[in-house]
CSV table of C-alpha atoms and ligand atoms in Angstrom, one decimal:
chain,number,residue,atom,x,y,z
J,1171,MET,CA,-156.6,-16.4,136.8
J,1172,LYS,CA,-155.5,-13.2,137.5
J,1173,THR,CA,-151.9,-12.5,136.1
J,1174,LYS,CA,-150.2,-13.3,132.8
J,1175,GLU,CA,-148.4,-16.3,134.4
J,1176,ASP,CA,-151.9,-18.0,135.4
J,1177,ILE,CA,-153.4,-17.7,132.0
J,1178,ILE,CA,-150.1,-19.6,130.7
J,1179,GLN,CA,-150.3,-22.3,133.9
J,1180,TRP,CA,-154.2,-22.8,132.8
J,1181,LEU,CA,-153.3,-23.6,129.3
J,1182,TYR,CA,-150.7,-26.0,130.5
J,1183,GLN,CA,-153.1,-27.7,132.8
J,1184,ASN,CA,-156.3,-27.9,130.5
J,1185,GLU,CA,-154.7,-29.1,127.7
J,1186,GLU,CA,-156.3,-32.4,127.3
J,1187,PRO,CA,-159.7,-31.1,125.6
J,1188,TYR,CA,-157.8,-29.3,123.0
J,1189,ILE,CA,-155.4,-32.1,122.1
J,1190,LYS,CA,-158.6,-34.1,121.6
J,1191,MET,CA,-160.1,-31.8,119.5
J,1192,ALA,CA,-157.1,-31.6,117.5
J,1193,ASP,CA,-156.9,-35.2,117.2
J,1194,TYR,CA,-160.6,-35.7,116.1
J,1195,ILE,CA,-160.1,-32.9,113.2
J,1196,TRP,CA,-157.2,-35.0,112.4
J,1197,GLU,CA,-159.0,-38.0,112.4
J,1198,ASN,CA,-161.7,-36.8,110.1
J,1199,PRO,CA,-160.0,-35.0,107.3
J,1200,GLU,CA,-162.3,-32.5,105.3
J,1201,PRO,CA,-161.8,-30.3,102.1
J,1202,ALA,CA,-162.0,-27.0,101.9
J,1203,TYR,CA,-165.8,-25.7,102.1
J,1204,ARG,CA,-166.6,-29.3,103.5
J,1205,GLU,CA,-165.2,-29.0,106.8
J,1206,PHE,CA,-168.7,-30.1,108.3
J,1207,LYS,CA,-167.8,-32.2,111.3
J,1208,SER,CA,-164.4,-29.8,112.2
J,1209,SER,CA,-166.5,-26.6,112.3
J,1210,LYS,CA,-169.4,-28.2,114.2
J,1211,TYR,CA,-167.0,-29.7,116.9
J,1212,GLN,CA,-165.6,-26.6,117.5
J,1213,ALA,CA,-168.4,-24.1,117.5
J,1214,ASP,CA,-170.3,-26.7,119.9
J,1215,TYR,CA,-167.7,-26.5,122.1
J,1216,LEU,CA,-167.3,-22.9,122.1
J,1217,GLN,CA,-171.1,-22.7,122.6
J,1218,LYS,CA,-170.9,-24.6,125.8
J,1219,ALA,CA,-168.0,-22.3,126.8
J,1220,GLY,CA,-170.5,-19.7,126.7
J,1221,PHE,CA,-169.5,-17.9,123.6
J,1222,LYS,CA,-172.2,-16.5,121.2
J,1223,VAL,CA,-171.7,-18.5,117.8
J,1224,LYS,CA,-172.8,-16.8,114.3
J,1225,TRP,CA,-172.9,-19.2,111.2
J,1226,ASP,CA,-172.8,-18.8,107.4
J,1227,ILE,CA,-170.2,-16.0,107.4
J,1228,GLY,CA,-169.3,-14.8,103.9
J,1229,GLY,CA,-171.9,-17.3,102.4
J,1230,ILE,CA,-169.5,-20.3,103.6
J,1231,ASN,CA,-171.9,-22.7,105.9
J,1232,THR,CA,-168.7,-24.0,107.6
J,1233,ALA,CA,-167.6,-20.3,108.5
J,1234,PHE,CA,-168.3,-19.0,111.7
J,1235,VAL,CA,-167.3,-16.3,114.3
J,1236,ALA,CA,-167.8,-17.3,118.2
J,1237,GLU,CA,-167.6,-14.0,120.6
J,1238,TRP,CA,-167.6,-14.0,124.5
J,1239,GLY,CA,-167.6,-10.5,125.9
J,1240,THR,CA,-168.5,-7.0,125.6
J,1241,GLY,CA,-167.0,-3.7,124.4
J,1242,LYS,CA,-163.6,-2.8,123.4
J,1243,PRO,CA,-160.8,-4.0,123.1
J,1244,ILE,CA,-161.8,-6.4,120.2
J,1245,ILE,CA,-159.2,-9.2,119.9
J,1246,GLY,CA,-159.6,-11.8,117.2
J,1247,PHE,CA,-157.9,-15.3,117.1
J,1248,LEU,CA,-158.0,-16.8,113.5
J,1249,GLY,CA,-158.9,-20.6,113.3
J,1250,GLU,CA,-158.4,-22.9,110.4
J,1251,PHE,CA,-159.7,-26.5,109.8
J,1252,ASP,CA,-159.5,-27.7,106.1
J,1253,ALA,CA,-157.2,-31.0,105.1
J,1254,LEU,CA,-155.7,-31.4,102.0
J,1255,ALA,CA,-156.6,-33.8,99.0
J,1256,SER,CA,-154.6,-37.2,99.1
J,1257,LEU,CA,-152.7,-36.6,102.5
J,1258,SER,CA,-154.0,-39.3,104.4
J,1259,GLN,CA,-151.3,-41.1,106.5
J,1260,LYS,CA,-150.7,-42.8,109.7
J,1261,VAL,CA,-148.7,-41.5,112.6
J,1262,GLN,CA,-146.1,-43.6,111.7
J,1263,THR,CA,-142.5,-42.8,110.1
J,1264,THR,CA,-142.8,-44.7,106.7
J,1265,PRO,CA,-145.7,-43.4,104.1
J,1266,GLU,CA,-149.0,-45.5,104.3
J,1267,PRO,CA,-152.2,-43.5,104.3
J,1268,VAL,CA,-155.3,-44.4,106.7
J,1269,VAL,CA,-157.7,-44.5,104.0
J,1270,GLU,CA,-156.1,-44.7,100.3
J,1271,GLY,CA,-156.5,-41.4,98.4
J,1272,ALA,CA,-158.4,-39.7,101.2
J,1273,PRO,CA,-157.7,-35.9,102.4
J,1274,GLY,CA,-155.0,-35.3,105.4
J,1275,HIS,CA,-153.9,-32.7,107.5
J,1276,GLY,CA,-150.4,-32.2,105.3
J,1277,CYS,CA,-150.6,-28.6,106.7
J,1278,GLY,CA,-151.5,-29.1,110.3
J,1279,HIS,CA,-154.8,-27.1,110.2
J,1280,ASN,CA,-156.1,-29.6,112.8
J,1281,LEU,CA,-153.9,-27.9,115.0
J,1282,LEU,CA,-154.4,-24.1,113.5
J,1283,GLY,CA,-157.5,-23.6,114.7
J,1284,THR,CA,-157.5,-25.3,117.8
J,1285,ALA,CA,-154.5,-23.3,119.1
J,1286,GLY,CA,-156.4,-20.1,118.8
J,1287,LEU,CA,-159.9,-21.7,120.2
J,1288,ALA,CA,-157.9,-22.6,123.4
J,1289,ALA,CA,-156.2,-19.1,123.6
J,1290,ALA,CA,-159.6,-18.0,123.2
J,1291,VAL,CA,-161.3,-20.1,125.8
J,1292,ALA,CA,-158.5,-18.9,128.1
J,1293,ILE,CA,-159.0,-15.2,127.6
J,1294,ARG,CA,-162.5,-15.7,127.8
J,1295,TYR,CA,-162.4,-17.2,131.5
J,1296,TRP,CA,-159.7,-14.7,132.7
J,1297,LEU,CA,-161.9,-11.8,131.2
J,1298,GLU,CA,-164.8,-13.2,133.4
J,1299,GLU,CA,-162.9,-14.0,136.4
J,1300,ASN,CA,-161.7,-10.5,136.5
J,1301,GLY,CA,-164.7,-8.4,135.4
J,1302,MET,CA,-162.9,-6.8,132.6
J,1303,ASN,CA,-164.2,-5.0,129.5
J,1304,GLY,CA,-163.5,-6.5,126.3
J,1305,THR,CA,-164.5,-8.8,123.5
J,1306,VAL,CA,-162.7,-12.0,122.5
J,1307,ARG,CA,-163.3,-13.5,119.2
J,1308,TYR,CA,-162.4,-17.0,117.5
J,1309,TYR,CA,-163.0,-17.1,113.7
J,1310,GLY,CA,-163.7,-20.3,112.2
J,1311,CYS,CA,-162.4,-20.1,108.8
J,1312,PRO,CA,-162.9,-22.9,106.1
J,1313,ALA,CA,-161.3,-23.0,103.0
J,1314,GLU,CA,-157.5,-21.3,103.5
J,1315,GLU,CA,-156.0,-24.2,101.3
J,1316,VAL,CA,-157.9,-22.7,98.4
J,1317,LEU,CA,-156.9,-19.5,99.5
J,1318,ALA,CA,-160.3,-17.7,99.6
J,1319,GLY,CA,-162.1,-18.6,103.0
J,1320,LYS,CA,-161.2,-15.4,104.6
J,1321,THR,CA,-161.5,-13.1,101.7
J,1322,PHE,CA,-165.5,-14.1,101.5
J,1323,MET,CA,-165.7,-13.8,105.1
J,1324,ALA,CA,-163.6,-10.3,105.0
J,1325,ARG,CA,-166.2,-9.3,102.3
J,1326,ASP,CA,-168.8,-9.9,105.0
J,1327,GLY,CA,-167.1,-7.1,107.4
J,1328,VAL,CA,-166.5,-9.7,109.9
J,1329,PHE,CA,-163.1,-8.5,110.5
J,1330,ASP,CA,-163.7,-4.7,110.5
J,1331,ASP,CA,-164.1,-3.7,114.3
J,1332,LEU,CA,-161.1,-5.9,115.2
J,1333,ASP,CA,-158.4,-3.9,117.3
J,1334,ALA,CA,-155.9,-6.7,116.4
J,1335,ALA,CA,-155.8,-10.4,115.2
J,1336,LEU,CA,-153.7,-13.2,116.2
J,1337,ASN,CA,-152.8,-16.1,113.9
J,1338,PHE,CA,-150.8,-19.1,114.2
J,1339,HIS,CA,-149.4,-21.6,111.4
J,1340,PRO,CA,-147.8,-24.9,112.6
J,1341,GLY,CA,-144.3,-25.2,111.3
J,1342,SER,CA,-140.9,-26.9,112.1
J,1343,MET,CA,-139.4,-23.8,114.0
J,1344,ASN,CA,-140.8,-21.4,117.0
J,1345,SER,CA,-140.5,-17.9,115.5
J,1346,VAL,CA,-142.5,-15.1,114.7
J,1347,SER,CA,-142.9,-13.2,111.5
J,1348,LYS,CA,-142.1,-10.0,110.0
J,1349,GLY,CA,-142.2,-11.3,106.4
J,1350,SER,CA,-145.1,-10.7,103.5
J,1351,MET,CA,-146.4,-13.2,101.5
J,1352,VAL,CA,-148.3,-12.5,98.0
J,1353,GLY,CA,-151.7,-12.2,96.7
J,1354,LEU,CA,-153.3,-14.9,94.6
J,1355,SER,CA,-155.9,-14.9,92.0
J,1356,ASP,CA,-157.8,-18.1,91.3
J,1357,ILE,CA,-159.3,-18.1,87.7
J,1358,LYS,CA,-160.2,-20.8,85.3
J,1359,PHE,CA,-160.5,-19.8,81.5
J,1360,ARG,CA,-163.0,-21.8,79.7
J,1361,PHE,CA,-163.0,-21.8,75.5
J,1362,HIS,CA,-166.1,-22.8,73.8
J,1363,GLY,CA,-165.4,-24.0,70.1
J,1364,ARG,CA,-167.1,-26.2,67.3
J,1365,THR,CA,-166.9,-30.0,67.4
J,1366,ALA,CA,-166.1,-31.9,64.1
J,1367,HIS,CA,-164.7,-35.0,62.9
J,1368,ALA,CA,-161.2,-34.5,63.3
J,1369,GLY,CA,-160.2,-37.2,60.3
J,1370,GLY,CA,-163.2,-36.5,58.0
J,1371,ALA,CA,-164.0,-32.5,58.3
J,1372,PRO,CA,-161.4,-30.8,60.5
J,1373,HIS,CA,-162.2,-27.8,58.9
J,1374,LEU,CA,-165.4,-27.3,60.2
J,1375,GLY,CA,-164.1,-27.3,63.3
J,1376,ARG,CA,-163.0,-24.7,65.9
J,1377,SER,CA,-160.8,-26.3,68.7
J,1378,ALA,CA,-161.1,-24.9,72.1
J,1379,LEU,CA,-158.1,-26.9,73.0
J,1380,ASP,CA,-156.2,-25.1,70.5
J,1381,ALA,CA,-157.1,-21.7,72.3
J,1382,VAL,CA,-156.1,-23.3,75.6
J,1383,GLU,CA,-152.5,-24.2,74.2
J,1384,LEU,CA,-152.3,-20.7,72.8
J,1385,MET,CA,-153.2,-18.9,75.8
J,1386,ASN,CA,-150.6,-21.1,77.4
J,1387,VAL,CA,-148.1,-20.0,74.8
J,1388,GLY,CA,-148.9,-16.4,75.4
J,1389,VAL,CA,-148.5,-16.6,78.9
J,1390,ASN,CA,-145.3,-18.1,79.1
J,1391,TYR,CA,-143.7,-15.5,76.7
J,1392,LEU,CA,-145.6,-13.0,79.4
J,1393,ARG,CA,-142.9,-14.6,82.0
J,1394,GLU,CA,-140.2,-12.5,80.7
J,1395,HIS,CA,-142.1,-9.3,81.4
J,1396,VAL,CA,-143.2,-9.4,84.6
J,1397,THR,CA,-141.8,-8.4,88.2
J,1398,LYS,CA,-139.9,-10.9,90.5
J,1399,TYR,CA,-142.8,-12.1,92.7
J,1400,VAL,CA,-145.2,-12.9,89.7
J,1401,ARG,CA,-146.0,-16.2,89.5
J,1402,MET,CA,-148.4,-17.9,86.8
J,1403,HIS,CA,-149.2,-21.7,87.4
J,1404,TYR,CA,-151.7,-23.8,85.1
J,1405,THR,CA,-153.0,-27.2,84.6
J,1406,ILE,CA,-155.3,-28.0,82.0
J,1407,THR,CA,-158.6,-29.5,83.4
J,1408,HIS,CA,-160.2,-30.2,80.3
J,1409,GLY,CA,-158.8,-30.9,76.9
J,1410,GLY,CA,-161.5,-32.8,75.0
J,1411,ASP,CA,-162.3,-36.3,75.4
J,1412,LEU,CA,-160.9,-38.0,71.9
J,1413,PRO,CA,-158.1,-37.4,69.6
J,1414,ASN,CA,-160.6,-38.0,67.0
J,1415,VAL,CA,-163.0,-35.3,67.8
J,1416,VAL,CA,-162.0,-31.6,67.6
J,1417,PRO,CA,-162.9,-30.4,71.2
J,1418,ALA,CA,-165.8,-28.1,71.7
J,1419,GLU,CA,-165.3,-27.2,75.4
J,1420,ALA,CA,-161.8,-27.0,77.1
J,1421,GLU,CA,-160.5,-25.6,80.5
J,1422,VAL,CA,-157.1,-24.1,81.6
J,1423,TRP,CA,-156.9,-23.6,85.4
J,1424,TYR,CA,-154.5,-20.9,86.5
J,1425,PHE,CA,-153.2,-19.6,90.1
J,1426,LEU,CA,-151.6,-15.8,89.2
J,1427,ARG,CA,-149.7,-14.5,92.1
J,1428,ALA,CA,-148.2,-10.7,92.5
J,1429,HIS,CA,-147.2,-9.0,95.6
J,1430,LYS,CA,-149.2,-5.5,95.8
J,1431,PRO,CA,-152.9,-5.2,94.5
J,1432,GLU,CA,-152.2,-2.9,91.7
J,1433,GLU,CA,-149.5,-5.3,90.4
J,1434,MET,CA,-152.3,-8.1,90.5
J,1435,GLU,CA,-154.9,-6.2,88.4
J,1436,GLU,CA,-152.4,-5.4,85.9
J,1437,LEU,CA,-151.1,-9.0,85.6
J,1438,ILE,CA,-155.2,-10.0,85.6
J,1439,THR,CA,-155.4,-7.4,82.6
J,1440,ARG,CA,-152.4,-8.9,80.7
J,1441,VAL,CA,-153.3,-12.4,81.3
J,1442,ARG,CA,-157.1,-12.1,80.2
J,1443,LYS,CA,-155.8,-10.1,77.2
J,1444,ILE,CA,-153.9,-13.5,76.2
J,1445,ALA,CA,-157.1,-15.4,76.7
J,1446,GLU,CA,-159.1,-13.2,74.5
J,1447,GLY,CA,-156.1,-12.9,72.0
J,1448,ALA,CA,-156.1,-17.1,71.8
J,1449,ALA,CA,-159.9,-16.9,71.6
J,1450,LEU,CA,-159.4,-14.8,68.4
J,1451,MET,CA,-156.9,-16.8,66.8
J,1452,THR,CA,-159.3,-19.8,66.8
J,1453,GLU,CA,-162.4,-18.3,66.6
J,1454,THR,CA,-163.4,-19.4,69.6
J,1455,ARG,CA,-165.3,-18.0,72.6
J,1456,VAL,CA,-163.4,-17.5,76.2
J,1457,GLU,CA,-165.4,-17.6,79.5
J,1458,GLU,CA,-163.9,-16.4,82.7
J,1459,VAL,CA,-164.4,-18.3,85.9
J,1460,PHE,CA,-163.0,-16.5,88.7
J,1461,GLN,CA,-163.3,-18.6,91.9
J,1462,GLY,CA,-161.1,-16.7,94.6
J,1463,ALA,CA,-158.5,-14.5,95.9
J,1464,CYS,CA,-156.8,-13.4,98.6
J,1465,SER,CA,-154.2,-10.3,99.1
J,1466,TYR,CA,-150.3,-10.1,100.2
J,1467,VAL,CA,-149.8,-10.3,104.0
J,1468,LEU,CA,-148.8,-7.2,105.8
J,1469,SER,CA,-147.1,-8.6,109.3
J,1470,ASN,CA,-147.2,-5.9,112.0
J,1471,HIS,CA,-143.9,-5.8,113.6
J,1472,TYR,CA,-144.7,-4.4,116.9
J,1473,LEU,CA,-147.3,-7.4,117.5
J,1474,ALA,CA,-144.4,-9.9,116.2
J,1475,ASP,CA,-141.8,-8.4,119.0
J,1476,LEU,CA,-144.7,-8.6,121.6
J,1477,GLN,CA,-145.2,-12.2,120.8
J,1478,TYR,CA,-141.4,-12.9,120.7
J,1479,GLU,CA,-141.3,-11.3,124.6
J,1480,ASN,CA,-144.0,-13.6,125.3
J,1481,MET,CA,-142.4,-16.7,123.5
J,1482,LYS,CA,-139.5,-15.9,125.7
J,1483,LEU,CA,-141.1,-15.8,128.9
J,1484,ILE,CA,-142.6,-19.5,128.3
J,1485,GLY,CA,-139.7,-20.6,127.2
J,1486,PRO,CA,-138.7,-23.3,124.6
J,1487,ILE,CA,-140.7,-26.8,123.9
J,1488,GLN,CA,-139.3,-29.5,125.7
J,1489,PHE,CA,-139.1,-32.6,123.4
J,1490,THR,CA,-138.7,-36.2,124.5
J,1491,ASP,CA,-136.2,-38.6,123.6
J,1492,ALA,CA,-138.8,-40.4,122.2
J,1493,GLU,CA,-140.1,-37.8,120.0
J,1494,MET,CA,-136.5,-37.1,118.9
J,1495,LYS,CA,-136.2,-40.5,117.9
J,1496,PHE,CA,-139.7,-40.5,115.8
J,1497,ALA,CA,-138.6,-36.9,114.5
J,1498,ARG,CA,-135.2,-38.5,113.4
J,1499,GLN,CA,-136.9,-41.6,111.6
J,1500,LEU,CA,-139.1,-39.4,109.9
J,1501,SER,CA,-136.6,-36.9,108.6
J,1502,ASP,CA,-134.4,-39.9,107.1
J,1503,GLN,CA,-136.9,-40.2,104.6
J,1504,TYR,CA,-136.5,-37.2,103.1
J,1505,PRO,CA,-133.5,-35.8,101.2
J,1506,LYS,CA,-130.9,-33.8,103.4
J,1507,GLU,CA,-131.6,-30.7,101.1
J,1508,TYR,CA,-134.6,-30.1,103.3
J,1509,PHE,CA,-132.8,-29.8,106.5
J,1510,THR,CA,-129.8,-27.8,105.1
J,1511,ARG,CA,-132.2,-25.1,103.7
J,1512,ALA,CA,-133.9,-24.8,106.9
J,1513,VAL,CA,-131.2,-24.0,109.0
J,1514,GLU,CA,-130.0,-21.7,106.4
J,1515,SER,CA,-133.2,-19.6,106.1
J,1516,VAL,CA,-132.5,-19.2,110.0
J,1517,LYS,CA,-130.6,-15.9,109.9
J,1518,LEU,CA,-130.1,-14.4,113.3
J,1519,ASP,CA,-128.1,-11.3,114.7
J,1520,ALA,CA,-124.7,-12.5,116.6
J,1521,THR,CA,-126.4,-12.1,119.6
J,1522,ASP,CA,-129.0,-14.8,119.0
J,1523,GLN,CA,-126.9,-17.2,117.3
J,1524,HIS,CA,-126.3,-19.4,120.0
J,1525,LEU,CA,-130.0,-20.2,119.6
J,1526,LEU,CA,-129.8,-21.8,116.6
J,1527,ASP,CA,-126.5,-23.7,117.4
J,1528,GLU,CA,-128.1,-25.5,120.3
J,1529,VAL,CA,-130.4,-27.3,118.1
J,1530,LYS,CA,-128.6,-27.1,114.6
J,1531,ASP,CA,-127.6,-31.0,115.0
J,1532,LYS,CA,-131.1,-32.1,116.2
J,1533,PRO,CA,-134.3,-33.3,114.1
J,1534,LEU,CA,-136.7,-31.5,116.2
J,1535,TRP,CA,-136.4,-28.0,117.6
J,1536,GLY,CA,-137.7,-26.3,120.6
J,1537,VAL,CA,-136.3,-23.1,120.8
J,1538,ASN,CA,-138.0,-19.8,120.4
J,1539,PHE,CA,-136.7,-17.6,117.5
J,1540,PRO,CA,-137.0,-13.9,117.2
J,1541,ALA,CA,-138.2,-12.8,113.3
J,1542,PHE,CA,-135.8,-13.7,110.8
J,1543,ASP,CA,-137.6,-13.0,107.9
J,1544,GLN,CA,-138.1,-9.0,108.0
J,1545,ASP,CA,-138.3,-7.5,104.4
J,1546,ARG,CA,-138.4,-11.4,102.9
J,1547,VAL,CA,-141.5,-11.7,100.5
J,1548,ASP,CA,-142.6,-15.3,100.2
J,1549,THR,CA,-143.9,-16.1,96.8
J,1550,GLY,CA,-146.5,-18.7,98.4
J,1551,SER,CA,-150.0,-16.9,99.4
J,1552,THR,CA,-152.2,-17.3,102.3
J,1553,ASP,CA,-156.4,-15.7,103.0
J,1554,VAL,CA,-154.5,-14.3,106.4
J,1555,GLY,CA,-153.3,-11.9,104.2
J,1556,ASP,CA,-156.7,-9.9,103.7
J,1557,VAL,CA,-157.5,-9.9,107.4
J,1558,SER,CA,-153.8,-8.3,107.7
J,1559,LEU,CA,-154.9,-5.4,105.2
J,1560,ILE,CA,-157.8,-4.8,108.0
J,1561,THR,CA,-156.7,-4.8,111.1
J,1562,PRO,CA,-152.7,-5.5,112.8
J,1563,LEU,CA,-152.0,-9.0,112.5
J,1564,ALA,CA,-149.4,-10.8,114.2
J,1565,VAL,CA,-148.1,-14.4,112.9
J,1566,VAL,CA,-146.6,-16.8,115.1
J,1567,PHE,CA,-145.1,-20.1,113.7
J,1568,THR,CA,-144.3,-23.4,116.1
J,1569,SER,CA,-142.1,-26.4,115.8
J,1570,CYS,CA,-145.0,-29.1,115.0
J,1571,GLY,CA,-142.8,-31.3,113.3
J,1572,PRO,CA,-139.2,-32.2,112.1
J,1573,VAL,CA,-136.9,-29.5,110.5
J,1574,ALA,CA,-136.8,-31.9,107.4
J,1575,VAL,CA,-140.1,-32.4,107.0
J,1576,PRO,CA,-142.1,-30.0,104.3
J,1577,GLY,CA,-145.4,-29.0,104.8
J,1578,HIS,CA,-148.4,-30.3,102.3
J,1579,ASN,CA,-146.6,-33.5,102.6
J,1580,TRP,CA,-147.4,-37.2,103.8
J,1581,GLY,CA,-144.6,-36.8,106.8
J,1582,TYR,CA,-146.0,-33.8,108.1
J,1583,THR,CA,-149.4,-35.2,108.2
J,1584,ALA,CA,-147.8,-38.1,110.7
J,1585,ALA,CA,-146.1,-35.2,112.8
J,1586,VAL,CA,-149.2,-33.0,113.6
J,1587,GLY,CA,-151.3,-36.4,114.5
J,1588,SER,CA,-148.7,-37.2,117.0
J,1589,SER,CA,-147.1,-35.3,120.2
J,1590,MET,CA,-145.0,-33.1,118.6
J,1591,GLY,CA,-148.0,-31.6,116.8
J,1592,HIS,CA,-149.5,-31.1,120.3
J,1593,LYS,CA,-146.9,-29.6,121.5
J,1594,GLY,CA,-146.5,-27.2,119.3
J,1595,MET,CA,-150.1,-26.2,119.1
J,1596,MET,CA,-150.3,-25.7,123.0
J,1597,HIS,CA,-147.3,-23.7,122.8
J,1598,ALA,CA,-148.6,-21.5,120.1
J,1599,ALA,CA,-151.9,-21.2,122.3
J,1600,ARG,CA,-149.9,-20.2,125.2
J,1601,ILE,CA,-148.3,-17.3,123.4
J,1602,MET,CA,-151.3,-15.9,121.5
J,1603,ALA,CA,-153.0,-15.6,125.2
J,1604,ALA,CA,-150.4,-14.1,126.8
J,1605,THR,CA,-150.4,-11.4,123.7
J,1606,ALA,CA,-153.8,-11.0,124.2
J,1607,TYR,CA,-153.2,-10.3,127.7
J,1608,ASP,CA,-151.0,-7.8,127.1
J,1609,LEU,CA,-153.5,-6.1,124.5
J,1610,PHE,CA,-156.5,-6.2,127.2
J,1611,THR,CA,-154.5,-4.9,130.0
J,1612,ASP,CA,-152.1,-2.0,128.2
J,1613,PRO,CA,-154.0,0.2,125.4
J,1614,ILE,CA,-150.4,1.1,124.6
J,1615,HIS,CA,-149.9,-2.0,122.6
J,1616,ILE,CA,-152.8,-1.7,120.4
J,1617,GLN,CA,-151.9,2.1,119.9
J,1618,LYS,CA,-148.3,1.1,118.9
J,1619,ALA,CA,-149.6,-1.7,116.6
J,1620,ARG,CA,-152.3,0.4,114.9
J,1621,LYS,CA,-149.7,3.4,114.5
J,1622,GLU,CA,-147.6,0.7,112.5
J,1623,PHE,CA,-150.7,-0.2,110.5
J,1624,MET,CA,-152.0,3.3,109.5
J,1625,ALA,CA,-148.4,4.1,108.2
J,1626,ALA,CA,-148.1,1.0,105.9
J,1627,ARG,CA,-151.5,1.2,104.8
J,1628,ASN,CA,-150.6,4.9,103.8
J,1629,GLY,CA,-154.6,5.8,103.8
J,1630,LYS,CA,-155.3,2.9,101.2
J,1631,PRO,CA,-158.7,1.6,102.3
J,1632,TYR,CA,-158.9,-2.2,102.0
J,1633,LYS,CA,-160.4,-3.6,98.4
J,1634,ASN,CA,-161.6,-6.9,98.6
J,1635,PRO,CA,-159.6,-8.9,95.6
J,1636,ILE,CA,-163.1,-11.2,94.7
J,1637,PRO,CA,-165.6,-9.6,92.4
J,1638,ASP,CA,-168.8,-9.0,93.8
J,1639,SER,CA,-170.7,-11.0,91.5
J,1640,VAL,CA,-168.6,-14.3,92.6
J,1641,GLN,CA,-169.9,-16.5,95.5
J,1642,PRO,CA,-168.3,-19.4,97.1
J,1643,PRO,CA,-169.2,-22.8,96.2
J,1644,LYS,CA,-171.9,-24.3,98.0
J,1645,TYR,CA,-172.1,-27.8,99.7
J,1646,SER,CA,-175.2,-28.9,101.8
J,1647,ASN,CA,-173.8,-29.2,105.4
J,1648,PRO,CA,-175.1,-32.8,106.9
J,1649,GLU,CA,-174.0,-31.5,110.3
J,1650,ARG,CA,-176.4,-28.2,110.1
J,1651,SER,CA,-179.8,-29.4,108.6
G,945,ZN,ZN1,-151.6,-24.2,106.1
């Protein structure tokens, strides 16, 4: 491998072990912080390929960093491998779990990590064959679905010396991103009261459930007085056991979302006051359990354009008639609105409009779009945000399933376990590897990306959104004892 074209070709000719890896992770879906098999499989593979592997990043025993090479630049590929609860699904066009109630890869993280890993391996061989300076890293990042894995890893400083990071997420179209996502804080509020016989002596009880309900009422009134990207969602995780027993214990679990860190800090302060108010009203005590957090996403536009140039060079994904048919049948399971919404989300300049016209009647899209989400703030969140505030970061999405099939859904589990998913994954691997080639061979790219990054950060140091006292949950790892 000498040229960029050689690297791209290498990734066409050596797809097999990566498809096998993605399928292995798909067949062994593991929830956040318990990605024991998935992380081990990837780390073992990288170790055999000559990477140095360091485990237990951020205090998580499924988090690792694999590194090859020496010196600058240091380019990192981010990977994830966690699955989602209850999304087990066979590779077929009707809903049927592989194992009832088991987790499944409804967000395509079986492809997400594997694509970055394949790109890292290709780059590692290319660096070696050409006797080049530079370091390539693969980050095995757990627990993205609970939005905290990378944030804990960031607290360990593992992203600090990166010159740039490349990230991929499976989607239903090929595009680079110039958009943002909001930050999130994951907090449980536990109220402690006093139990009593609800019929015989209610006046002796102090209901923790009353406090939970009053807190929620307070938050629902707060909704009127927040900025447009704020979201406050909750679920009552414990409300007592019996109606005739005044509950001494109750718990409500909140996800609080706001765009920038200042807005998040203000939101947490206000919600905290409401929790304290509820405790005061009910003569209970409130305890806060801060579980995790992630920051907003700062996408690097220069790197996004660079990735798009490489997408154009590689060309569209070619899907077969059989894949189109499978995609059509899967799409038929979903309301038409999903498809129309996806078509409407693509906002292109007149010169690029033909790209959309080519595919807009097809269930599965192989074309490459330039970024069409500039200045858009998505009210979803990802822990990729924390890496994006530490180093310039590029995000690429590829078509790994039908346009009408939403993520976090059984149909998407089916898609990412099929050849559609494999094709999208390898497309992403080639785009990221080609972009890394650019970053290693011409320093101007990193300079320009960093200049944009510094201007956007405006001298603000990165502040980890998880309080120092909060540790990730601990599970014993059977694969590493
Ligand atoms: Zn995801």
